[in-house]
Tab-separated table of C-alpha atoms in Angstrom:
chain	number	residue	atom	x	y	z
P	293	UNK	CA	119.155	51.051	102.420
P	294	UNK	CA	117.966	54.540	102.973
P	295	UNK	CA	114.459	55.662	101.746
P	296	UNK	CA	116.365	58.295	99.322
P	297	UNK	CA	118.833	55.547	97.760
P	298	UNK	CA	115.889	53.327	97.495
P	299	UNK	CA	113.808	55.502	95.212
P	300	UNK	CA	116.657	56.491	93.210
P	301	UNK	CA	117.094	52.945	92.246
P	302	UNK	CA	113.389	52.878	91.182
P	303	UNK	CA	114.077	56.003	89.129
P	304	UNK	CA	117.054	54.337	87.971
P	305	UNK	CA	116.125	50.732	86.942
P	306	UNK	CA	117.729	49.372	89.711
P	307	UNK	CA	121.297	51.054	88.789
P	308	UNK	CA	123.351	52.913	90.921
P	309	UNK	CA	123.721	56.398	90.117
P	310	UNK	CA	126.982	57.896	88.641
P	311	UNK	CA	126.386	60.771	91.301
P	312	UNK	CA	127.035	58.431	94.257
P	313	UNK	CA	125.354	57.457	96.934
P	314	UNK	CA	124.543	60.984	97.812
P	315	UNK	CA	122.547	61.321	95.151
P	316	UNK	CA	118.235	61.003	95.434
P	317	UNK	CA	114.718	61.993	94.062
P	318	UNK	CA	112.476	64.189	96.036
P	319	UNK	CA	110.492	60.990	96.826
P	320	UNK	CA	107.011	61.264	95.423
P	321	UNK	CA	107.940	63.470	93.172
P	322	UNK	CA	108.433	64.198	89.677
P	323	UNK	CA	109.846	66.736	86.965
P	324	UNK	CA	113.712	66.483	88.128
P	325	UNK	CA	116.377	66.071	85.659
P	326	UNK	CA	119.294	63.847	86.596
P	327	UNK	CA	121.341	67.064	86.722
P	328	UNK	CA	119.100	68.626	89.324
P	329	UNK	CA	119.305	65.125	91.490
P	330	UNK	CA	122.947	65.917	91.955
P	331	UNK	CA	122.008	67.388	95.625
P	332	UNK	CA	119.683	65.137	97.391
P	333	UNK	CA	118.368	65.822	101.025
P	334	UNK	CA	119.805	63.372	103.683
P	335	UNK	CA	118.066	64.582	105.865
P	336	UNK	CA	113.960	65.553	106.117
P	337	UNK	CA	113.196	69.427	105.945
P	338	UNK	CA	117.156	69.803	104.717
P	339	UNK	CA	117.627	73.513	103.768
P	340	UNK	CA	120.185	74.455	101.462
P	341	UNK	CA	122.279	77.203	99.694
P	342	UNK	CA	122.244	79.071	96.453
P	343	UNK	CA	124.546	77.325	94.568
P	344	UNK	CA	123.036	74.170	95.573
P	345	UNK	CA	119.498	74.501	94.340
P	346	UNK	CA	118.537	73.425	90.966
P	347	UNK	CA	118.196	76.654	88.349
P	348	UNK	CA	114.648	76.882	88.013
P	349	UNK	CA	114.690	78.044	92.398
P	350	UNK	CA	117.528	80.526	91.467
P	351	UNK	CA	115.369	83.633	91.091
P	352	UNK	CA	117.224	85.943	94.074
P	353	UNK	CA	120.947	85.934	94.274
P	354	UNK	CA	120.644	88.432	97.013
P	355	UNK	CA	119.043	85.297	98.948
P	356	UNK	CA	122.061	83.277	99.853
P	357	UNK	CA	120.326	80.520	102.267
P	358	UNK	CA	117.671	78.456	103.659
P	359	UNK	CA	116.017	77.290	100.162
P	360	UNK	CA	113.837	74.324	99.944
P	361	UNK	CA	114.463	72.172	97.300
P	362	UNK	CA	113.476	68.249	96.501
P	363	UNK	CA	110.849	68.238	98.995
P	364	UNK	CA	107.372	66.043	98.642
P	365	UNK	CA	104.358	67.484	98.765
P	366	UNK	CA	104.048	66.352	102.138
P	367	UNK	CA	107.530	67.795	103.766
P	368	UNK	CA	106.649	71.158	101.781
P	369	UNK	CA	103.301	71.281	103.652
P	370	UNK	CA	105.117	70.562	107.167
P	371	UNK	CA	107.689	73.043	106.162
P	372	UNK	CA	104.767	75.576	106.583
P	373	UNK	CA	105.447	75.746	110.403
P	374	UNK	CA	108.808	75.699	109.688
P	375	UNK	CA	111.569	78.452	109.640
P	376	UNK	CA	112.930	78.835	105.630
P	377	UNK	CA	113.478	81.498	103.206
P	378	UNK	CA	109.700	81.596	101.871
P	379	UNK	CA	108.222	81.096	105.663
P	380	UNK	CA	107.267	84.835	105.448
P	381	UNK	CA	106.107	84.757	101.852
P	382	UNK	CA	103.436	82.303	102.592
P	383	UNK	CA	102.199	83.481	105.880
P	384	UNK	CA	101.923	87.477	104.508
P	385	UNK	CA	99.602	86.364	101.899
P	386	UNK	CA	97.883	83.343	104.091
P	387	UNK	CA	97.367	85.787	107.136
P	388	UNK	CA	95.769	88.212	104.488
P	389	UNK	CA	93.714	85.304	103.057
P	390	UNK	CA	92.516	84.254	106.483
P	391	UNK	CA	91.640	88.063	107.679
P	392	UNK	CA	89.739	88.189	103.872
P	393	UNK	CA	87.788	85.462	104.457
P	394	UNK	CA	86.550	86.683	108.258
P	395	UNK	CA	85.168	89.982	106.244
P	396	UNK	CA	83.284	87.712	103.817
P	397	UNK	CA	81.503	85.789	106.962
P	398	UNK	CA	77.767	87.108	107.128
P	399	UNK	CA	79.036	89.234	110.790
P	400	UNK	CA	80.629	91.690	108.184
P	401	UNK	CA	77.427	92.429	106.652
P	402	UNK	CA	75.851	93.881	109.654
P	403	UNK	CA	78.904	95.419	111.047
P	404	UNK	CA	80.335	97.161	108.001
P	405	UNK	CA	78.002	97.462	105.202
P	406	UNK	CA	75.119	100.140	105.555
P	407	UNK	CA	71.569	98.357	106.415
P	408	UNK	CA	70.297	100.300	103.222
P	409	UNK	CA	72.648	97.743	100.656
P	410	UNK	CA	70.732	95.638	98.808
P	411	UNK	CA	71.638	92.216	98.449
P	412	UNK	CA	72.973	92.826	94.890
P	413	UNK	CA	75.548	95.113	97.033
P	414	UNK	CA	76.468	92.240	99.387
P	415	UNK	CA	77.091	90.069	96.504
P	416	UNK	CA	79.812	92.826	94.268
P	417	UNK	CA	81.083	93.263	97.644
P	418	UNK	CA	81.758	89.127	98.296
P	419	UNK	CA	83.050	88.896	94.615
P	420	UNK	CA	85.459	91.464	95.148
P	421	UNK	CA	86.542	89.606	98.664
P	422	UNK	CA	86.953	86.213	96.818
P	423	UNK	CA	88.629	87.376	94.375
P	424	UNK	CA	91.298	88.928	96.930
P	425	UNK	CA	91.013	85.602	98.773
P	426	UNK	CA	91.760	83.470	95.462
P	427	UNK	CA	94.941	86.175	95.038
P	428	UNK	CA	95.714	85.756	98.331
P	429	UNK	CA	95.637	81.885	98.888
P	430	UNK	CA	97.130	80.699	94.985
P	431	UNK	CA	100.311	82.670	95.716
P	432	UNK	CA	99.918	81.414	99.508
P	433	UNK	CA	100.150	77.712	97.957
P	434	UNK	CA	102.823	78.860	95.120
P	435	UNK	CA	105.319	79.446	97.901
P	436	UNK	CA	104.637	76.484	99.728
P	437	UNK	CA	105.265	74.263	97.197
P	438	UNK	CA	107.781	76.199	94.863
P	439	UNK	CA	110.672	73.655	96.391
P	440	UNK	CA	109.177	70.571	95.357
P	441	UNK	CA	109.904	69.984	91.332
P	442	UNK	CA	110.017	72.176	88.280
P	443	UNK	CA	106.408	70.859	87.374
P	444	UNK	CA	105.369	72.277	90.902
P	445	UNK	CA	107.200	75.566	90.012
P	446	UNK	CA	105.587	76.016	86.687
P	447	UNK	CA	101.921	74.798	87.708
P	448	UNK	CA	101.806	76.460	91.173
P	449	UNK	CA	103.073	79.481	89.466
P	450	UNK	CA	100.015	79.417	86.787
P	451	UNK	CA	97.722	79.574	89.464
P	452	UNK	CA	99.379	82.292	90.905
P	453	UNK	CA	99.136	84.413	87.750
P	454	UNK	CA	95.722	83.673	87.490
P	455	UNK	CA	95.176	84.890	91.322
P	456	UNK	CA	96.803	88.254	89.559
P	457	UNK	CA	94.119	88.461	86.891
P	458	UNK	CA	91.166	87.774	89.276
P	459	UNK	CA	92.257	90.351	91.819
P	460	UNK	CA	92.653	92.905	89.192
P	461	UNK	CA	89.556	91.631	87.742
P	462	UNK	CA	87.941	92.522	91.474
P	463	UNK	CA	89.140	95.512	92.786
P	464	UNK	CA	88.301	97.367	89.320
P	465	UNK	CA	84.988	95.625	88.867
P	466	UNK	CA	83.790	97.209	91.939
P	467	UNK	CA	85.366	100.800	91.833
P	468	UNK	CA	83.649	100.783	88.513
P	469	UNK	CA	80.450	99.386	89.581
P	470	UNK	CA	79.870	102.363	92.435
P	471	UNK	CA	81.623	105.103	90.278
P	472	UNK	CA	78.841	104.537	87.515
P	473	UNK	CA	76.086	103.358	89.977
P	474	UNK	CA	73.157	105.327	88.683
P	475	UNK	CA	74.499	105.122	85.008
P	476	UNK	CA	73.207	101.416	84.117
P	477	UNK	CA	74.416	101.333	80.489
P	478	UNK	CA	77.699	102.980	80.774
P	479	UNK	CA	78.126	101.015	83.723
P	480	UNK	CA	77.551	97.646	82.605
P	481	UNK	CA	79.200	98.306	79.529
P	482	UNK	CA	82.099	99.132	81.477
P	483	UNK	CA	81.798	95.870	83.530
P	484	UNK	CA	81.617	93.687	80.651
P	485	UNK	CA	84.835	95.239	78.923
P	486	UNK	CA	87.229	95.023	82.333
P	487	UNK	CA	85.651	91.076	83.008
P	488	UNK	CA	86.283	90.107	79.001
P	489	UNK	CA	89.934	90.990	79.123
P	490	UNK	CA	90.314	90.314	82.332
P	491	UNK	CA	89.146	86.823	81.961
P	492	UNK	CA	92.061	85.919	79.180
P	493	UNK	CA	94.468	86.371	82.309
P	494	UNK	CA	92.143	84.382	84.510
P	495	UNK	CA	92.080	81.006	82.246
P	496	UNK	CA	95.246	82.031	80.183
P	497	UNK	CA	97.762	80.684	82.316
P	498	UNK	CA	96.010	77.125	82.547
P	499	UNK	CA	96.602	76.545	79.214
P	500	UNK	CA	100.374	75.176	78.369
P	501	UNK	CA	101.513	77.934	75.682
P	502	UNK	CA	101.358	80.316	78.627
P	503	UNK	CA	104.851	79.158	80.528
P	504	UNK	CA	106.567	78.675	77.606
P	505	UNK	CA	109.257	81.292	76.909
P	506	UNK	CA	107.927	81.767	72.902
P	507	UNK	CA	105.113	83.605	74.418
P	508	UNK	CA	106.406	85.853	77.217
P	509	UNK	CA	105.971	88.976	74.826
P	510	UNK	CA	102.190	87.845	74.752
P	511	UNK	CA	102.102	87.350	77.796
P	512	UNK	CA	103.432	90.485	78.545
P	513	UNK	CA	101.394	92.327	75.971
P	514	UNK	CA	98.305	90.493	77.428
P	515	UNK	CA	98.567	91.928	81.152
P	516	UNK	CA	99.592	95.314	79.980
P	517	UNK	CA	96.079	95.326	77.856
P	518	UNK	CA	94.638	93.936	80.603
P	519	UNK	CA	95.891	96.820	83.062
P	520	UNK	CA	95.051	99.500	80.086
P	521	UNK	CA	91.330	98.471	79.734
P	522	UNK	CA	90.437	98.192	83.487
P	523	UNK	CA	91.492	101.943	83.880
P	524	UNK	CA	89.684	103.475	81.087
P	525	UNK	CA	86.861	103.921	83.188
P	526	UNK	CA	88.870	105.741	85.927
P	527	UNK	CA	89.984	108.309	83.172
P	528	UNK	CA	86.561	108.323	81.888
P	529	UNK	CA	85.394	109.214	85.343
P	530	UNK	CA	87.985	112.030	85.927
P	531	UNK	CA	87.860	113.393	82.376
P	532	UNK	CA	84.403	114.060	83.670
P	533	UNK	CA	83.915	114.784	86.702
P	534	UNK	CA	87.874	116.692	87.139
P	535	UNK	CA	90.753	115.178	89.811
P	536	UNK	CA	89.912	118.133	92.548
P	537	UNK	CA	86.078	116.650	92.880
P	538	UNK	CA	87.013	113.382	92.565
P	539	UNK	CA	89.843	113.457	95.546
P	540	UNK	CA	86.993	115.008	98.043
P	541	UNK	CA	83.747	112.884	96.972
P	542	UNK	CA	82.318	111.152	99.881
P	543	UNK	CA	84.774	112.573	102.370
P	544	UNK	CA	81.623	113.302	104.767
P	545	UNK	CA	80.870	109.590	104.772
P	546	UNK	CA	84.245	108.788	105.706
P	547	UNK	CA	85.837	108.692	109.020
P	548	UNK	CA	88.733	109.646	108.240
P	549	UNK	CA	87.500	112.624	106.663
P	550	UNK	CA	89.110	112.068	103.031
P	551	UNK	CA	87.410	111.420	99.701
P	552	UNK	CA	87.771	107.993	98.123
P	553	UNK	CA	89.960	109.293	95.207
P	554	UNK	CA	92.552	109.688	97.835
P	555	UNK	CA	92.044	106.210	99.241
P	556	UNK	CA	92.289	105.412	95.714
P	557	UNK	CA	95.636	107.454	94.909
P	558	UNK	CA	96.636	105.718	98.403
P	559	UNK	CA	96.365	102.475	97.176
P	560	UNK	CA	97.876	103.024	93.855
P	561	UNK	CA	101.241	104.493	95.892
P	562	UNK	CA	100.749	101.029	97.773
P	563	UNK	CA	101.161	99.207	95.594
P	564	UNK	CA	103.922	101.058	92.562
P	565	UNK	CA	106.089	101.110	95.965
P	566	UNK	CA	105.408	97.384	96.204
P	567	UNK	CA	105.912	97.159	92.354
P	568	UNK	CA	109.343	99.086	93.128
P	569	UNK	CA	110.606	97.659	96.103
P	570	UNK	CA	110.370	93.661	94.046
P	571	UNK	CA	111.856	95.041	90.776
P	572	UNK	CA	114.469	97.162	92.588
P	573	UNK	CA	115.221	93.580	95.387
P	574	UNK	CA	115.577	96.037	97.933
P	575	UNK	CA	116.885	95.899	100.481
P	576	UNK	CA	118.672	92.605	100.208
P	577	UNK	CA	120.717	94.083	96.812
P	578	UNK	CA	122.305	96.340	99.403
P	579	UNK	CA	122.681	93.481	102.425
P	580	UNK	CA	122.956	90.344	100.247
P	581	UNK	CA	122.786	87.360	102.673
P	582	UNK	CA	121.537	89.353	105.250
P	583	UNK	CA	117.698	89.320	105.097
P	584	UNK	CA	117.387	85.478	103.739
P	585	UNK	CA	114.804	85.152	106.448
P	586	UNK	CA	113.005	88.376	107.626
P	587	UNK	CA	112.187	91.573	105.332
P	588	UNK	CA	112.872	90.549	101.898
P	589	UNK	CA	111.534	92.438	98.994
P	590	UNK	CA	109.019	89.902	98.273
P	591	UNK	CA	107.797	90.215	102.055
P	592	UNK	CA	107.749	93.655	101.629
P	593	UNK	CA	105.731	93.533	98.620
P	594	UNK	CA	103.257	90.326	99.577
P	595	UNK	CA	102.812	92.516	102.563
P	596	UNK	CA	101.815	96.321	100.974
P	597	UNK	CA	99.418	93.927	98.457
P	598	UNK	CA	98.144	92.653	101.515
P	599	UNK	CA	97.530	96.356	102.697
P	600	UNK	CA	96.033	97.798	99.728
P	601	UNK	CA	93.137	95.064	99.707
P	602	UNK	CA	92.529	96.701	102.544
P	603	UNK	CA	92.361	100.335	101.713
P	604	UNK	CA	90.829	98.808	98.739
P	605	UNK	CA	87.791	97.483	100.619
P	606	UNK	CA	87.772	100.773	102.565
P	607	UNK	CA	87.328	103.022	99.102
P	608	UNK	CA	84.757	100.565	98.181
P	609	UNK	CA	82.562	100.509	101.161
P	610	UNK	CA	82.868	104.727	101.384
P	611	UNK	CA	81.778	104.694	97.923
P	612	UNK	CA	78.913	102.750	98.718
P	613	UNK	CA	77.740	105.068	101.787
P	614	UNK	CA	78.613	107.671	99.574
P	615	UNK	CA	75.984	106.423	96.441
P	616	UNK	CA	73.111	105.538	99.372
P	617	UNK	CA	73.479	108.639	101.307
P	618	UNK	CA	71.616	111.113	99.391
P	619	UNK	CA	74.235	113.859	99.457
P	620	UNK	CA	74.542	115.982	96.150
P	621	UNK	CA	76.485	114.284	93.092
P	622	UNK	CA	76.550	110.534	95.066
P	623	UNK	CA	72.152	109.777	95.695
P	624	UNK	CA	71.042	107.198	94.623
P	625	UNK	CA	68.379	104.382	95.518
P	626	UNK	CA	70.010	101.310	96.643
P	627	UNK	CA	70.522	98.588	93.077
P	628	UNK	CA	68.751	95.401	93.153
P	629	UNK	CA	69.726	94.537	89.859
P	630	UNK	CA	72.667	95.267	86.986
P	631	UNK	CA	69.786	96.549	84.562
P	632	UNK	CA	67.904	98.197	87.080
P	633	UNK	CA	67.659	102.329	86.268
C-alpha cells in the first residue's frame, strides 16, 4: 500500500474512498474537504493544472499550469528549488529580503549613513529595514506554502497582510520622521497617528474575523484609512512648503542630482504601476498560458515592490544628509532623542 492510500484510510476510518484509489490527503496535512481530495499527487512534487486544483488556489485563470497543490509542509519547502508557477514569486521577494537584511548588517552603517547620525538615526533607519524585511519574507513564506491546505492559504495569507501594514507602517514612519526633523511636536504627533492606525493592520489580520468574507468591507475600509492617515503629513508638508521646493530639496546632497520629492514621486509611480500591472493581470490576460512560469503580473509587481524599497531607502538616507548638512531650509543638529528640540 502506497503512503497516499495509507493516510487516506486514516482520514477515512479505515474505509476506502468513493473517489478510488486515486484519491489521497496531502499527508501531514490538514484543512481539505473530501471534495478537494478528489486529485491526489501520485507522485512527490506533482504539478498540476487549473482545473485540477482545489478553488481556494484558483485566483489566476490566465495561469493555466504548474500549480502546487496537496503538498506537506515539507515537499512545499523542497519545492523552493524547484521549477513551479510561484518559483518566481518567492524568490523576488526572498532575494529582496536577503539584499534587506545585508543593508541592516552594522557594514551599512559606515558605508552609507553619514558619520554625523546619531544612533537614534541608525535605529529609524533599522526599523524601517525590518519592517521591509518582515514585508518581504511573510509574503516570501505565503507563496511557499500557499499549495499546502486551505488553513495554510488563509493563515500564510494573514501574515502576509500584516507584512503590508508594517511596510506601510515603515516607509511613512521615516519620510515623516526626517520631513519634520527639527519640529519635535508636530513630528511626534505625526508618528504616533501613522503607528496607531497602522498598527490595526499589523495585529488585525491575526485575529479570525479578519478572513472571513462578513468583514471584507472593513477590511477594506480599514486599509484605505490606513493609507489616508499615513499621507496627511505629506500634504501637510507640501501645503507648506509648495510641490516646486519640495521636488528640488536636498538635490545637492544627492548624487544623482534630484531632490527627494522626486525619489518620492518615483516611488509612488513604482509602485501604482505595480498596483496596475496585478489588478489589470497583465500580461498573461493577453497570452493566457503563456507566462505560467516567467513574467507574470505578480512577478512583475513582487519585483517593482522590491524596487521601490529601494528608492525608498535612497529618499530616506538623502533626507537625512539633507537635515545634517547645514544647507538653508534642511540644518539641523543630529536627534538623539524623539523629544529632543
Amino acid at each position: 500500500m502506497d503512503k497516499f492510500k495509507e493516510v487516506q484510510l486514516i482520514e477515512l476510518g479505515g474505509k476506502e474512498s468513493d473517489f478510488g484509489g486515486s484519491t489521497v490527503s496531502c499527508s501531514g496535512s490538514s484543512g481539505f474537504s473530501l471534495e478537494e481530495k478528489k486529485i491526489l499527487p501520485q507522485e512527490k512534487y506533482q504539478l498540476y493544472r487549473f482545473e485540477d486544483i482545489p478553488d481556494y488556489l484558483k485566483d489566476n485563470p490566465f495561469i493555466h499550469t504548474r500549480y502546487r497543490a496537496y503538498y506537506t509542509y515539507r515537499e512545499a519547502f523542497g519545492s523552493l528549488f524547484r521549477i513551479h508557477n510561484e518559483t518566481g514569486n518567492i524568490w523576488t521577494h526572498l532575494a529582496g529580503f536577503l539584499v534587506v537584511l545585508l543593508l541592516i548588517m552594522p557594514i551599512q552603517y559606515s558605508f552609507f549613513l553619514p558619520k554625523e547620525a546619531s544612533l537614534l538615526d541608525r535605529v529609524i533607519f533599522a526599523l524601517f529595514l525590518l519592517s521591509a524585511a518582515k514585508c518581504l519574507l511573510c509574503s516570501s513564506l505565503f507563496h511557499l506554502f500557499i499549495g499546502c491546505s486551505r488553513d495554510a492559504f488563509k493563515r500564510w495569507g494573514c501574515w502576509d497582510y500584516s507584512g503590508i501594514s508594517t511596510l506601510i507602517c515603515g516607509c511613512y514612519c521615516i519620510v515623516v520622521y526626517y520631513c519634520f526633523y527639527c519640529d519635535t511636536l508636530i513630528r511626534n504627533i505625526f508618528l504616533g497617528v501613522i503607528f496607531a492606525v497602522n498598527f490595526t493592520g499589523i495585529i488585525g489580520p491575526q485575529t479570525s474575523a479578519w478572513s472571513e468574507p462578513w468583514f471584507r468591507l472593513f477590511r477594506a475600509g480599514i486599509y484605505l484609512l490606513c493609507g489616508i492617515v499615513s499621507t496627511v503629513p505629506i500634504l501637510y508638508w507640501l501645503c507648506k512648503h509648495g510641490i516646486p521646493s519640495t521636488m528640488e530639496l536636498g538635490h545637492a546632497t544627492n548624487v544623482l542630482g534630484i531632490g527627494w520629492g522626486s525619489l518620492f514621486a518615483l516611488e509612488m509611480c513604482i509602485w501604482l504601476a505595480g498596483v496596475g500591472v496585478y489588478a489589470w493581470r497583465f500580461p498573461e490576460c493577453y497570452l493566457p498560458g503563456k507566462c505560467d512560469v516567467l513574467f507574470h503580473s505578480h512577478q512583475i509587481w513582487h519585483t517593482l515592490i522590491v524596487l521601490g524599497v529601494l528608492v525608498h531607502y535612497q529618499l530616506s538616507l538623502q533626507l537625512l544628509k539633507w537635515r545634517l548638512s547645514g544647507v538653508p531650509g534642511g540644518g539641523c543638529s543630529a536627534r538623539t532623542s524623539l523629544f529632543s528640540a
